[in-house]
Short mmCIF file of C-alpha atoms in Angstrom, two decimals:
data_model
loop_
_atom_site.label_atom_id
_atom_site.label_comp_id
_atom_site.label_asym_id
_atom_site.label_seq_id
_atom_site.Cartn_x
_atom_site.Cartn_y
_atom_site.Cartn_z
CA UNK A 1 87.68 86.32 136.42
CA UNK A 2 85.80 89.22 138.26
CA UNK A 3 86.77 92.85 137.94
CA UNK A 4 89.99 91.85 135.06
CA UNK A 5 90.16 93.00 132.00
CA UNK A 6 88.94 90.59 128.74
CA UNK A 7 92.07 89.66 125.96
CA UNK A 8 91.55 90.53 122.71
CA UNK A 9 93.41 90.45 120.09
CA UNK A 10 93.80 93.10 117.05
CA UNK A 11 95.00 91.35 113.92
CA UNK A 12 94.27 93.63 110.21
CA UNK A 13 93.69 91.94 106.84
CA UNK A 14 96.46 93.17 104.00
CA UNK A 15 96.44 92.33 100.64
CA UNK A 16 97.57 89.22 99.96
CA UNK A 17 99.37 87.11 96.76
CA UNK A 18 96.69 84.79 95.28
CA UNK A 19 98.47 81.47 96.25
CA UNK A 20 99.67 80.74 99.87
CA UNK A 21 103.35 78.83 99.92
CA UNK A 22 103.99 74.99 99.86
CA UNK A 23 103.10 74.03 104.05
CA UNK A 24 106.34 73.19 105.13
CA UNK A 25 107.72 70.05 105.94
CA UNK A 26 105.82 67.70 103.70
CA UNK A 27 107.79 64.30 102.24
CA UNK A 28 106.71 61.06 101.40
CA UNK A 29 108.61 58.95 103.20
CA UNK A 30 109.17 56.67 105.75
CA UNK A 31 105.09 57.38 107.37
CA UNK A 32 103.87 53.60 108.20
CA UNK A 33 106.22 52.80 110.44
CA UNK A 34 106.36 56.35 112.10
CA UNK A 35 101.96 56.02 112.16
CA UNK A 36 102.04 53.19 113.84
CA UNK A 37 104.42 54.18 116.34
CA UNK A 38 102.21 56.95 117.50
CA UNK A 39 99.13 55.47 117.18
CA UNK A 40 100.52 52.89 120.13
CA UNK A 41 101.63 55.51 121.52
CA UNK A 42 99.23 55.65 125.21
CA UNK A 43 99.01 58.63 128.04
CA UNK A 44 101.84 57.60 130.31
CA UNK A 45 102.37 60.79 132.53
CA UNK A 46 100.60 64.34 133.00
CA UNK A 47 101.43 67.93 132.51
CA UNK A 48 99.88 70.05 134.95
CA UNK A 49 98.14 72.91 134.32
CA UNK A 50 98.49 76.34 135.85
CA UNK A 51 96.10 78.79 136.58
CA UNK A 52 96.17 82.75 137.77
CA UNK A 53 95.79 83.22 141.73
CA UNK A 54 92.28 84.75 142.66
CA UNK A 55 92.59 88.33 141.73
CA UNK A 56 95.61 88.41 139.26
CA UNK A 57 94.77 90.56 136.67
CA UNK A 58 95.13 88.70 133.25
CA UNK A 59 97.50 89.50 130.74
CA UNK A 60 96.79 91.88 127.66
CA UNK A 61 97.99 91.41 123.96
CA UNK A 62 100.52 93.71 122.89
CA UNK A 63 99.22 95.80 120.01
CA UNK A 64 99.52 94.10 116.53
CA UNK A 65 96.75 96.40 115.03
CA UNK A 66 97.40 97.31 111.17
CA UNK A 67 95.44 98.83 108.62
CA UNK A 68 92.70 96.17 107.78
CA UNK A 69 91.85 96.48 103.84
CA UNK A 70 88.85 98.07 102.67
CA UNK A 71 86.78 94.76 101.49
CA UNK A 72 87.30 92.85 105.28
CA UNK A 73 85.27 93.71 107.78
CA UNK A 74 87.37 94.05 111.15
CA UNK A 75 88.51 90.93 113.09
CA UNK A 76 88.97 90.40 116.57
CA UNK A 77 88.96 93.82 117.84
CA UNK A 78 90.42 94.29 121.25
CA UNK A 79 87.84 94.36 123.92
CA UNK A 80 87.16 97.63 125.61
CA UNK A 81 89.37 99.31 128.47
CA UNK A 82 87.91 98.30 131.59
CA UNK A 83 85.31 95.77 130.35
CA UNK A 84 85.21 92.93 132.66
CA UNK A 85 85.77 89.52 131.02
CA UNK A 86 82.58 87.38 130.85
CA UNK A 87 82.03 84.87 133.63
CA UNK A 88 83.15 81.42 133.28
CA UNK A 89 80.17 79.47 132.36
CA UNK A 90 79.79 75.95 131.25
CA UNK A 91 80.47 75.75 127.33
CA UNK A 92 79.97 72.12 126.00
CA UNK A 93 83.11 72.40 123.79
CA UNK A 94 83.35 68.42 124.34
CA UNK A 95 80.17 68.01 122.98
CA UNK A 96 80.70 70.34 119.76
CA UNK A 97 84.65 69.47 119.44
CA UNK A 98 84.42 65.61 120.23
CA UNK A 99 82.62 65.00 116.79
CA UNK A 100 84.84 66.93 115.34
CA UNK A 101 88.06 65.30 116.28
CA UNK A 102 86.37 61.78 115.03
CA UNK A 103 86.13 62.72 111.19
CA UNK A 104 87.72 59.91 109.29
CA UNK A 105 89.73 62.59 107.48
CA UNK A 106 91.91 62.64 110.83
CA UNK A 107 93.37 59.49 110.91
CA UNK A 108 93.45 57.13 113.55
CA UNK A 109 95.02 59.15 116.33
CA UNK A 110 93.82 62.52 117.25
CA UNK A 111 94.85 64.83 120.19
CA UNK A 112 93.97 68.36 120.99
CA UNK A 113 93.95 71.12 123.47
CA UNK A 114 92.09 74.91 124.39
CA UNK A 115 93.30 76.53 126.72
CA UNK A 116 91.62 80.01 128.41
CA UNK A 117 94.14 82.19 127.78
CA UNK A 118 93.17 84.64 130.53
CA UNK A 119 92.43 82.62 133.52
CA UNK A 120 94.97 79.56 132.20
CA UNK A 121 91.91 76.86 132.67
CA UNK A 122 92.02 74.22 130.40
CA UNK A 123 88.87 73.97 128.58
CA UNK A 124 89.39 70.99 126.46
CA UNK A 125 91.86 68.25 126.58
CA UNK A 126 91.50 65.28 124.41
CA UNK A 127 94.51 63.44 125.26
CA UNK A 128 96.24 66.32 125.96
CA UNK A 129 99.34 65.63 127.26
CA UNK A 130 100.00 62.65 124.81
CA UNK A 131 103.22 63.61 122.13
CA UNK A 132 103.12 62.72 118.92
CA UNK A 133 104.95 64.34 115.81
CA UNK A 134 104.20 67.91 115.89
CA UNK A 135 105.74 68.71 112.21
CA UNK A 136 105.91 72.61 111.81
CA UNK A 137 104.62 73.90 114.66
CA UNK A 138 107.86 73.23 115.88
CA UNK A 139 108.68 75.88 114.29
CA UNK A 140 106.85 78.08 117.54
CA UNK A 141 109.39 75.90 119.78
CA UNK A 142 112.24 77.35 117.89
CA UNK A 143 110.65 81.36 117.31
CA UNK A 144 110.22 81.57 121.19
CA UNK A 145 113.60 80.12 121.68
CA UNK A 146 115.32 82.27 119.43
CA UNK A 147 113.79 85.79 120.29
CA UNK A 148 114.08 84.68 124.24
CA UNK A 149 117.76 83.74 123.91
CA UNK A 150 118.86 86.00 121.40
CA UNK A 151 116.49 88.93 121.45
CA UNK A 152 114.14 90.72 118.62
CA UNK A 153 116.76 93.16 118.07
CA UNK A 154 119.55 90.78 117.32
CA UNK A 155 121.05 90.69 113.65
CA UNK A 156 123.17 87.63 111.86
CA UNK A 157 126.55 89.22 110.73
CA UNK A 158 128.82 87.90 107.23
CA UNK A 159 131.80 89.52 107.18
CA UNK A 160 134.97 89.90 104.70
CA UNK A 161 138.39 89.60 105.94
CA UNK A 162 141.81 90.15 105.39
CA UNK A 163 144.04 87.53 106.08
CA UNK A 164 147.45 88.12 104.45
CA UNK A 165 149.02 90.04 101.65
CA UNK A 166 145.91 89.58 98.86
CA UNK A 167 144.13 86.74 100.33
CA UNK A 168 140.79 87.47 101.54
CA UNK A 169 138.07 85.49 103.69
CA UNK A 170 134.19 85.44 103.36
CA UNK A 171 133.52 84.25 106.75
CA UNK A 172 129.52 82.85 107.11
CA UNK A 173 127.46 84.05 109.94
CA UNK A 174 124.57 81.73 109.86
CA UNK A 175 122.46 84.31 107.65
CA UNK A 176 120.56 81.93 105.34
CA UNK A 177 119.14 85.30 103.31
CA UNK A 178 122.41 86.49 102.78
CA UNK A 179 122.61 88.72 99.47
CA UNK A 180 126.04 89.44 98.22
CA UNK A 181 125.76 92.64 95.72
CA UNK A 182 126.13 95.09 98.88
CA UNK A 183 129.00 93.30 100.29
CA UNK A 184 131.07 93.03 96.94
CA UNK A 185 130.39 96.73 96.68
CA UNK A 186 131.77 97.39 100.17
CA UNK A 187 134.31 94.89 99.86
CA UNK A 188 135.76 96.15 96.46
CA UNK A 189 135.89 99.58 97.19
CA UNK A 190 137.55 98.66 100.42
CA UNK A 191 140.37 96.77 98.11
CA UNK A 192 141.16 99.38 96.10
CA UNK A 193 141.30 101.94 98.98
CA UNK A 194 144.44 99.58 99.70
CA UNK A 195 145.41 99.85 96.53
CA UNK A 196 144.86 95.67 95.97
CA UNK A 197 143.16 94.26 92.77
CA UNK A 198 143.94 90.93 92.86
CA UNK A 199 142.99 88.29 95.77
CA UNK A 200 143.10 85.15 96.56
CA UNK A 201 138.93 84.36 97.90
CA UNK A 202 138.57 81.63 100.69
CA UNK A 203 135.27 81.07 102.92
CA UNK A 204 134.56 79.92 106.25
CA UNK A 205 131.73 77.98 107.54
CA UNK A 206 133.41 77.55 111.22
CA UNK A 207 130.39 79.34 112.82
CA UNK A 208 128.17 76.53 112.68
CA UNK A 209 128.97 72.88 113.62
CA UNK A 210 127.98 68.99 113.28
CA UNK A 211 126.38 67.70 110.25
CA UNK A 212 124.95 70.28 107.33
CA UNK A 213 122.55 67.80 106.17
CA UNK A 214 119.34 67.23 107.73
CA UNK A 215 118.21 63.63 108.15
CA UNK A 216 115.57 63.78 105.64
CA UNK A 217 118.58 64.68 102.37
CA UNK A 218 119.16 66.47 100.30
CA UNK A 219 115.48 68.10 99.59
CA UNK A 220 113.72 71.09 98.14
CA UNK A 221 112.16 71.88 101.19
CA UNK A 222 115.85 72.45 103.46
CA UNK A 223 119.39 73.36 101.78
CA UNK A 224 122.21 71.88 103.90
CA UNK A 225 122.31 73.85 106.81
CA UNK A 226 125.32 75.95 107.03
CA UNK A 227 127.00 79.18 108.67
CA UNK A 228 127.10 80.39 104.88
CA UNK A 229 125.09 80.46 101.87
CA UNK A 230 122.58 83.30 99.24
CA UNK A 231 119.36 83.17 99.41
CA UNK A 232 118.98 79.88 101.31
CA UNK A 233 121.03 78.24 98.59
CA UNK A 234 117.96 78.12 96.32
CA UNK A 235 118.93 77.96 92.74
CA UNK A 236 115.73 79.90 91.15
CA UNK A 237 114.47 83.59 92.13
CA UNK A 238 111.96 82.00 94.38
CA UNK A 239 111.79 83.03 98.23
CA UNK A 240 109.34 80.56 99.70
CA UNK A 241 108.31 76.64 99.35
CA UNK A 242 109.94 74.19 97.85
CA UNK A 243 112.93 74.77 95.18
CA UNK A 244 115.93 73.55 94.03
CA UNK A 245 118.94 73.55 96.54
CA UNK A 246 122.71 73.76 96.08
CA UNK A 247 124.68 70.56 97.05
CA UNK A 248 127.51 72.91 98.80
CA UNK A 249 125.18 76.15 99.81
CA UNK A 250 128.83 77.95 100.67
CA UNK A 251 130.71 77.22 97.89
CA UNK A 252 127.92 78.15 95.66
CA UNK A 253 128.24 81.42 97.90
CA UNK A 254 131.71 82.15 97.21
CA UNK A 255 131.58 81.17 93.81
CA UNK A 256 129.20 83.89 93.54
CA UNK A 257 130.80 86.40 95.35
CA UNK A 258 133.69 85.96 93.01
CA UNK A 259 131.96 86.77 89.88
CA UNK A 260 130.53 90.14 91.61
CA UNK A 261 134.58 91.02 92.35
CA UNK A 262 135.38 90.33 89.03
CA UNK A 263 132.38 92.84 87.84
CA UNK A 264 133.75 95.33 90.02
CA UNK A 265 137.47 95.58 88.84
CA UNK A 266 139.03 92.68 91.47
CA UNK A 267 140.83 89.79 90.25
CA UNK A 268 139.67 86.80 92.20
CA UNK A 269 142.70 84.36 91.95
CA UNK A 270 141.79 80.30 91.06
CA UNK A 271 139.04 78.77 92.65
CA UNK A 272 137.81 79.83 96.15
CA UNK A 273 137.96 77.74 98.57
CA UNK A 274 137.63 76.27 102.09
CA UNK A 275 139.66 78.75 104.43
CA UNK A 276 139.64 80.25 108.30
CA UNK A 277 138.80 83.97 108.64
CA UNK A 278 140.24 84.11 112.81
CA UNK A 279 142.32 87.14 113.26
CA UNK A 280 141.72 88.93 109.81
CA UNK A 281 141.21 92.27 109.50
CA UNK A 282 137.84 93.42 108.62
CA UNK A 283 136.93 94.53 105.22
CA UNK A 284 132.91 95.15 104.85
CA UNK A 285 130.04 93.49 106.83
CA UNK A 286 126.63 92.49 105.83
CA UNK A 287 123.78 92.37 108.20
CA UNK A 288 120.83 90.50 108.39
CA UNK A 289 117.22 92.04 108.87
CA UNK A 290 116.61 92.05 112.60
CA UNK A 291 115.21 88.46 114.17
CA UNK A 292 112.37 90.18 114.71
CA UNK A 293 111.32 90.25 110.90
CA UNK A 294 113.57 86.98 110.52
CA UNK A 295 111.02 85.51 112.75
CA UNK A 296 108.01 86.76 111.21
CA UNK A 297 108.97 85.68 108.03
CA UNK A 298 110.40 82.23 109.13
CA UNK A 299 106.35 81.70 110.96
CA UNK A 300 104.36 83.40 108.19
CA UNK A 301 106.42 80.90 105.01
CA UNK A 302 106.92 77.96 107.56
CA UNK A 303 110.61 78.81 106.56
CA UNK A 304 112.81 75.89 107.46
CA UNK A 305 116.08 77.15 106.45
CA UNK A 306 115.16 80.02 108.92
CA UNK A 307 114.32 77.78 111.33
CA UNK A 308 116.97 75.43 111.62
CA UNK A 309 119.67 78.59 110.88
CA UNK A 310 117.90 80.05 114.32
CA UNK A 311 118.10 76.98 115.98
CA UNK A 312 121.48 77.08 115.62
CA UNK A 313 121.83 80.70 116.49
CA UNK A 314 120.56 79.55 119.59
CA UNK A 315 122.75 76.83 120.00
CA UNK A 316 125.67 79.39 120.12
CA UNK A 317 123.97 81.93 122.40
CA UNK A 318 123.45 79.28 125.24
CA UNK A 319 127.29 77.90 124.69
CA UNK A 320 126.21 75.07 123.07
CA UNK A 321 127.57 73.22 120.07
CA UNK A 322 125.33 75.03 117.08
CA UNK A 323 123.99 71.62 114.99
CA UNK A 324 121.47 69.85 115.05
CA UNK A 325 121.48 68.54 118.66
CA UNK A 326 122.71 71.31 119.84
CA UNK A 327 119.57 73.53 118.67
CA UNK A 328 117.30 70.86 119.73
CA UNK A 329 119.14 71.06 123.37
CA UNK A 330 119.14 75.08 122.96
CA UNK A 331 115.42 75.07 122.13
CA UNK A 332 114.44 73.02 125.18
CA UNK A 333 116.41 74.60 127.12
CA UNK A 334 114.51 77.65 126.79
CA UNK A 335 111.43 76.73 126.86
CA UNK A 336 111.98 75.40 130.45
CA UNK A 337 113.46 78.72 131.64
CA UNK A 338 109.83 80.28 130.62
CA UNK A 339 107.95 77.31 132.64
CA UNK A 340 106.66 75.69 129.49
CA UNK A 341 105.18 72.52 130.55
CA UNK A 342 107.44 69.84 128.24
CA UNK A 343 106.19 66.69 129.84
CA UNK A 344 107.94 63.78 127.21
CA UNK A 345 108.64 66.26 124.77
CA UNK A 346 111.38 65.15 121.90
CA UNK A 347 113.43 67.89 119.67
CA UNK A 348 115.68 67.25 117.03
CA UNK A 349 115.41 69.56 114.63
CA UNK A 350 114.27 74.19 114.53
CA UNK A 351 112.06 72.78 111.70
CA UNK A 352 109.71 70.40 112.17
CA UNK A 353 111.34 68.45 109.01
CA UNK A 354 112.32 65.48 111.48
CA UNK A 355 109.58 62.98 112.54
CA UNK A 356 111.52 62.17 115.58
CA UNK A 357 110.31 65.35 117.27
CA UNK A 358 107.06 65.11 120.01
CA UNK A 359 105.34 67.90 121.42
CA UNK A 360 101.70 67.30 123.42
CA UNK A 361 99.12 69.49 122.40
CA UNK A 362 98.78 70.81 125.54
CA UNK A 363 102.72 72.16 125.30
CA UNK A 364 101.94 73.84 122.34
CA UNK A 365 99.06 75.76 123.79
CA UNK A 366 100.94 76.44 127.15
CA UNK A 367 103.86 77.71 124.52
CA UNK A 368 100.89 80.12 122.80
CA UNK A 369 99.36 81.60 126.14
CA UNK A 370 103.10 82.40 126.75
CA UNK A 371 103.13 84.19 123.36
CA UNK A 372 100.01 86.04 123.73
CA UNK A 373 101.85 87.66 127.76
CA UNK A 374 102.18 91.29 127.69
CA UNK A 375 105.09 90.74 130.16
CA UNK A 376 107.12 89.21 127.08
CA UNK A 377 107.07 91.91 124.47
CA UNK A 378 110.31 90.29 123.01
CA UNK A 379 108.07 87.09 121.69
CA UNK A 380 105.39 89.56 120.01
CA UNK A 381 106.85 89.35 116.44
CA UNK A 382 105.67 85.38 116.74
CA UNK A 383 101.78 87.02 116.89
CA UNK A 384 102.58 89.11 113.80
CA UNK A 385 104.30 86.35 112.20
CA UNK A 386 101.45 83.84 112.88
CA UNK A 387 99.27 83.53 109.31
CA UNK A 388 95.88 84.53 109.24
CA UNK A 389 93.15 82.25 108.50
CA UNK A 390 91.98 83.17 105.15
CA UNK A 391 94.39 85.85 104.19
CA UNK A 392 98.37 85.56 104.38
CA UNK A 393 101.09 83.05 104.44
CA UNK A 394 100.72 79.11 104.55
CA UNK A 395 96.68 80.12 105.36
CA UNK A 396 96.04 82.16 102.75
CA UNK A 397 94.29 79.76 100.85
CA UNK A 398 92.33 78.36 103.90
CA UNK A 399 89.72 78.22 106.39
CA UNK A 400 87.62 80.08 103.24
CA UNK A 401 83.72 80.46 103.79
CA UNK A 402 84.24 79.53 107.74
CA UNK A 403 84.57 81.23 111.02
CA UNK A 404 87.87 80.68 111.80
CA UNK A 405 88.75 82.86 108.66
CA UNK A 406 89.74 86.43 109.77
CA UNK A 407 89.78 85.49 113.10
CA UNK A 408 92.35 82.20 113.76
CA UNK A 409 96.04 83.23 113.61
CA UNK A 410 97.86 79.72 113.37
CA UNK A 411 100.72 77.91 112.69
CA UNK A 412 100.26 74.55 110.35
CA UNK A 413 102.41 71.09 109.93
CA UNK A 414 102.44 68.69 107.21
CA UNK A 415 104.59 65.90 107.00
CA UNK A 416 102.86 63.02 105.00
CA UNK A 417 100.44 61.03 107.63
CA UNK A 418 100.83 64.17 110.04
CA UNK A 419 98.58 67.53 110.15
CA UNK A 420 98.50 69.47 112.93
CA UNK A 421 97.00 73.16 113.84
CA UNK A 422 98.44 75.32 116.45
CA UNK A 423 97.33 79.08 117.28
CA UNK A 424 95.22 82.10 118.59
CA UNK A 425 91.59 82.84 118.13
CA UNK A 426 88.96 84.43 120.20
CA UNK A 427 85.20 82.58 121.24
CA UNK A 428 82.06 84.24 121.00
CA UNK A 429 82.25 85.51 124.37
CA UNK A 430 85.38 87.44 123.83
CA UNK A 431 87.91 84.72 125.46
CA UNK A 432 91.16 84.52 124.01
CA UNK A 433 91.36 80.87 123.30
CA UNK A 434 95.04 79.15 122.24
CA UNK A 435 94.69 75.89 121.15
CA UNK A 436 96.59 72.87 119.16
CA UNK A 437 95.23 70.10 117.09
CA UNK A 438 97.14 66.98 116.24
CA UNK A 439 97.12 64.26 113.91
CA UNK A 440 98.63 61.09 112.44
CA UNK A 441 97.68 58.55 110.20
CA UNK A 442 95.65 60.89 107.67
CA UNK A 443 94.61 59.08 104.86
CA UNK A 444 95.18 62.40 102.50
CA UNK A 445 96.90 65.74 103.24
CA UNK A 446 93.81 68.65 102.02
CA UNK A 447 91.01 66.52 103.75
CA UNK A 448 92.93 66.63 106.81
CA UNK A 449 93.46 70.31 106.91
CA UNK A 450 90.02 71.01 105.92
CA UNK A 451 89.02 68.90 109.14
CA UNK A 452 91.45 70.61 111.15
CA UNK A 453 90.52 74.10 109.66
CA UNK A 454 86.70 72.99 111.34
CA UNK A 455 88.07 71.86 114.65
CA UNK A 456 89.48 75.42 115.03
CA UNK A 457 86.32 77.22 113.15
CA UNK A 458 84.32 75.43 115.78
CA UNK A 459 86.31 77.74 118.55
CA UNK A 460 84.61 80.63 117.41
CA UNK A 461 81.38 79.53 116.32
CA UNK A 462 78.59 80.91 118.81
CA UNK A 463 76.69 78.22 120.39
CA UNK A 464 73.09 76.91 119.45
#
């Protein structure tokens, strides 16, 4: 576009642990019959595609530049002030993507789309507006969602209560990184400031509704999702990928917060149990990092307990009931109030987790040109969340020796049978390209994302 100003985006290069997290969402179960659903699966409708009037000046990226470290050279620098974006010229992406999207590594059903960030052409569409499972790139469904509805600012709120004479009330928030030591602290010096040092403990889990337990089980990758639990209810000192889960996250929760009473002088009474916090008198509060960071860390991990606990947060926000289907209606919901093309898209789950989800590729890059809009500051902690190829979170480990690395920010799925590749990267030209890959049918899970890992690559690989 003549006379507007080229995106670019600013992303730095930290240090980073030596082995990326577990990509989220990966299970063994239940693929064949889900494969072959989806490869039947034809084109049986159209998204359409919309592009800036003649004129409109583009949008910019807000500012996500950090400190790059000293051994990387600088990545996708933001084009100059006042540098006019390069004219549209014919790029054969067909020709050097269409190869690409045929590797045997794929699977038998492959869809993908680029979009031009900029002028909001689409540059490639390879059954583009087809659905099929999109696995955790959901998870950029859910992020907009959440910071739309909710805002970056917002925080998730456990509180203690008073309830009668030496009964208290833990009552859940839907904070799934909930740490108790600074609430018993708060909450046992508020006790004995009444003079009290013996309760009775109960705990509510009223904030959230429907089912706890996500389709897939009880799994390492998701506790049972409910309004309360520590440390997402794993039962090791890990904070990412796959771990052991409480069967009852709450309970577990208030069995802990017990034992840090009793360390602090407060007889806890029995066993705690089930209880309803409504009309108590506050005692301490605990609150959550802002959703900002909740975000970030929920895109960078592929967190699902994050993910589903925002879902829900959602839920509530838009008066809906906060489960599962009430999330999935939440997240929908909000998408279309930002003019995200859905076309047939299904949601079921914040996660990903659930194969009965559909997103087109095309949605997901429509969703990521949304991201990358100036005039939405409140999404920008999805760009800082997004990992970088090469460097942090679930791509730490990949894209290595290519170059996509440095330069791609993405979001990954894996179920078993499904990869797919969602994100941000800039061409040779200096065009901010979003894009999302899809697959199903893979015959094995690191072959895949090393094909998908060259589909994007190829985005910002000059031409011959």
């Amino acid at each position: 576009m003549a006379g507007s100003a080229a995106i670019g985006l600013a992303v730095a290069v930290g240090a980073v642990a030596a082995a990326g997290p577990w990509d989220a969402g990966q299970r063994t179960a239940e693929r064949s019959a889900a494969a072959a659903r989806d490869r039947a699966r034809q084109p049986a409708y159209s998204i359409s595609i919309t592009t800036l009037p003649p004129g409109a000046v583009p949008p910019s990226l807000p500012n996500t530049t950090q400190s790059p470290a000293p051994t990387a050279a600088p990545v996708l620098l933001p084009v100059p002030e006042g540098t006019a974006a390069p004219a549209a010229k014919a790029d054969p992406l067909a020709a050097r993507l269409d190869p690409l999207m045929a590797a045997p590594a794929l699977g038998p059903v492959t869809t993908g789309a680029v979009i031009d960030v900029a002028s909001g052409q689409l540059l490639y569409g390879h059954r583009a507006d087809v659905t099929s499972t999109p696995a955790s790139t959901t998870k950029l469904a859910t992020a907009v969602a959440a910071l739309g509805t909710l805002g970056p600012d917002a925080r998730l709120t456990t509180t203690v209560v008073s309830t009668g004479a030496n009964r208290i009330v833990l009552v859940g928030g839907g904070d799934p990184t909930l740490e108790l030591t600074g609430l018993a602290d708060d909450t046992a010096a508020a006790l004995k400031a009444r003079g009290q040092r013996s309760v009775a403990l109960g705990y509510d889990t009223s904030y959230f509704a429907g089912p706890s337990l996500h389709p897939i089980g009880h799994n390492e990758n998701l506790s049972p999702v409910t309004a309360l639990m520590v440390d997402e209810g794993r039962l090791d000192k890990s904070t990412e990928g796959p771990a052991q889960r409480a069967f009852d996250p709450a309970s577990a929760a208030a069995e802990s917060f017990a034992e840090l009473l009793r360390a602090r002088g407060i007889t806890v009474a029995g066993t705690p149990g089930p209880a309803r916090g409504a009309g108590g008198s506050r005692l301490a509060v605990h609150q959550s990092a802002p959703l900002s960071e909740l975000v970030e860390r929920m895109l960078t991990y592929s967190d699902n307990d994050l993910a589903e606990a925002l879902a829900r947060q959602t839920a509530r926000a838009a008066g809906l009931p906060a489960g599962f289907s009430g999330g999935a209606q939440a997240i929908a919901g909000a998408l279309r109030k930002y003019g995200v093309p859905l076309g047939k898209a299904v949601f079921a789950d914040g996660s990903g987790l659930d194969h009965v989800d559909a997103l087109a590729p095309v949605t997901l890059a429509r969703l990521l040109a949304l991201i990358a809009d100036p005039r939405h500051p409140e999404l920008a902690p999805i760009l800082t969340g997004l990992p970088i190829a090469g460097f942090t979170g679930t791509l730490a480990t990949r894209f290595r020796g290519t170059p996509g690395a440095g330069v791609v920010r993405a979001k990954t799925g894996t179920l078993t049978g499904t990869n797919t590749e969602a994100g941000l990267t800039v061409s040779p030209t200096g065009r901010l390209l979003a894009f999302a890959f899809m697959t199903q049918g893979a015959p094995a899970p690191n072959p895949a994302q090393s094909a998908l890992d060259a589909l994007t690559s190829a985005l910002s690989t000059p031409s011959r």
